[in-house]
């Protein structure tokens, strides 16, 4: 008989006193289960982590055995609830898994934690209390286990832990303190274990060791384990080694992406033309193999930075968010390249920056939806300088225009409701430039003039950047000096002095940042030029305006044509790019254009357009140049 009931100390019969409200405190904490000498019905609550961390069968059997041994006199196990899942999940994500189905667990199962809570709220529930091996089995996060404990108490169900003393008097202050300490220690233990494991995995990657399955194009290369005891046990570490059959396929994929601007679907179709030359990747689960390249398999190759030779860890969320990509700032890179690179850093970066709107397929006819009545030659090449959006093609009274019409609420300040510009000036200007500067006999001299002008412009811009940074640093020094003079004023109050001191510290931090920028700018080496790349393009008399649209777009794609139209000046800035990596693609496209022209489509050399003037030769990060030209659009 529990002292909490009060029956032993009542001086008068209890039935002589009017009935109360049912003992709110007893219902809240569940001790009314001990009020009479009746059978105490108890439900077992178990949980074990996923099968890759421990054995669920032995763990749950141990939990049940310890819980049964701790049952109070008159207690009987009447229901069994357990899950195979992480205890760090939020409560609403708990109890929905089916991990227990993968094991032959010899314990009857009435459901998981959600089923336990649902039955606890029912007036005809089968149990009066819930028992677990220890409070960490309810949840590894303190707030989750306390949330479950509170929900049970509100339903009048007592939560018992087998490793805690069972107090039936209703006095629970010390027991609560003990439980809260245990919950805090349990959470601390898991967090410390995760942090140390994370540090170990990060160090593992910093040293160049691979984690998981090697990416397509590489094979696992075993190296001796650095710890002698582990070496004696036969343990090894793994680095990456190029696969002689599949590594060229990876290089081919990046070439199609960077040089030809193909989308994932188009690249997959190109690779599937010859599966012997381009063997498809094999998934971890063989049953998921489709026997060919897919958009997702191509994407997995393109976004994987390990092809640059660096080891990269934490790109994907392994335990949460269903394997989604983590933000790049959370990635862990090896300090130095750890294995042979298949592509350069510049090529990999260029592949990531291929605009989604430029993912065209050269294996498909046209450049628009199949239901479209016509196509537009410069579709996806022209951007509006005012808003950065691609300009779409429009037909009006037999003339072709490119139009920028931002949606309502997205019109930048100074941007007209719509901007229209005709196609003919763009087409003629591009054709004239290609004829003279790309295919023409005097292209080397024209290029030299462009390079000389660009060198002068680059030197002037570099000097102006240095001057701006130095002026900014001088201004910060002057402002800091003025604050220091104010600080020396004898009438300066303590509060004002603290504000000045904080502001002085901020200015000092700003100055250090600008000084670092200035040092980097001073150390910046001028990019080297490679004008010999243009020699790879054949010389010919080519009138681009007479070539078929498919040939033109192939040529534009090869040179990565970009057009920025400035409505305020009615001028267009046109950029062509040629690098060592894109040179083979450009060669093929140029030969196609010249052969097509020689077939009779291009008989006359176009007149030089006076409105077309080259304005610079812009080096890329891989030190290979590209053209930039401007032409008045009228």
Phi, psi and omega in degrees: 000131182278137175297336183297333185292334178085354185294327184291341187245005180282125182284349180229158178302138183292331182288353177276349182259139180300146182297142177271202184265007174103008176072073183301318182293320178297320179293323182294321186254357171081007185280354175293348176295339181259009188291330182236166178276050179255171180296130176269112182272125186236139174255138178273132176241115180235157175202138173225152182289180183297161188294344180277354180251331179198171180271111183298326184295305182294325181295313182291323177296321178294317180299317180295317181298314180294324180290319179295322180293335183265003180298139178290162176306135181084003180269145180219138179280120185242347181209156185225119179234128178203159180223154171249094184195168179288139178277002180266000178289154172293156186299319182293344178263357183273153170077012181252354183281171180233027181299330181295339183288344181279356185230152177268082184269116185280046177230126177300142184238121176266000180139190179253196185297325179293321177294323178299313181294322180295317180290328180299330181279350182277139180293336181258030181299157185273352188227157178254338182214163177237136179236141176228164181295312173208162189297337179294339178288338177283325178182141180277347176255133186302316185292331179288313181295323178291327177295316179295317179300318181294318179298320179292317181296321179295333176274359180084023181248127181276135175260118182248138173251131187296334182265013176247148177295139181268113180250121184256006183278349183093350177273113190234010184300309181294321178297319179296317178299316179299317181295318181294322177297316180297320178296318178295317179297319180298316179294319178299317182299314182294316180297317180296320179296317179295317181295317179292322177296318178298315179299320179295317179293322178296315178298320178304316180286321177304326181277358174093011179274141182274147176242126178089192182290136177300141177293159179306134182101349178234159171235160181287134177240112183282136174232153182302142178293137183292341180266125185301317182298321178289326177298320180295333178277357179091007181287149178224165168254166185232131169245186184247143177227138184293142175271118186298337180272321188263336180301318177298332178293320178299315178299322179295320180297314180294326178294316178297326181285312187279313186281322186251359175058036180279150176279172183300318182295318181293321179295317179300317179296322179295318180291325182288352176295331181216091183283348174284315177287328183237072182299133181288157179289152178256123179290164178299320177266108183303333182292344180267359182293135179252353175078012178202172178282142176234170178302317183292322180291325175293317180299319180300325177290313187294325185270358183274115183283354180295341179291350178276356181099349178268148173272132184231132182234155177071030174289328184237149175283114186275329185252342183226169175059023174055038176075023180291155179292134174280158175302143183305331181291348178265356180289150178248119183253147172293151183296325181226162173304135186249349181208172183294130179280144174264327175227159179281164176301321181294319179294317179298317179297319179297323179295326179287332186266002176299120185297135181300329180287349181257010182280081181261159180245121178281353179268001178248144177283141177077178181225031181210181180296145182304333181277354181289140183287332182210166178246167181236125187302317186259017177302135178074008176255335188259129176241149176277127181292332184285326184235348178081003181277152172291141180267132182267154180281145178218144175252129180217114177054042177084358179251148179260131180233160169242129194237138171245117182222086181298152178291162180300131181089357181236020180271115180295159178298133180086357180269125176298165179302323175209150179236128179239136176217138184284154184281327190304315180299322178297310184299315182292318180296317179296317179299315180296320181293315178299319183297321185269313190266342182252309183259347188288158181290338182260019186296327180295317179293318179298320179295320180300317178299318180296317181296319179297316179295321181293322180297318178295316181295320180294319179295319179295318180295321179297317179295321179294321178295318177299316181295319180296316180295318180295321178296321178296318179295318179298320179295319178296320178297317181295318180294321179294322179296320179296320178295321180295323177295322177295324182293332180279354179295126181296338180274003182289122181286164180296318181296317179295324179295321178294320178296319178296318181297319179295319180293323179296320178297319179296318179296322179295320177295317178299320181294320178298321180294315180292324178296322177295318176299319181295318178297316180298320180292322177296321183277354183293124180272138177296135183295143178280148180259157179224069183294342181294342178302326183294339179293342179286344180271131181293148173272136182194163174269104186235126172253102185297334183293343181263357183274153176297154183299320182297321178293318180296314182294326176296319179292316179298318180296318181300320180272004179053054182299130175225135182234125175247117181259126179256108182294328185292329179252354183056042178231155180237136176255121186246129183241130172243144182233135174224121178236170179299324182288326182269354183303316179299320179295319178297319178303313181297315181295320180294318178296321177298317180295316182291321179294321178296319179294320181291341180287355177121353180283342183227093185262335186243145175278128183293149175292151180290134181271117183293340181277357185256113183227121176294138183239003178169155176240110191260119178286144174267176182293340176269016175067020174252145192268169171216158179275150165225137178219159178235143177216133178294130178263125183227000000 
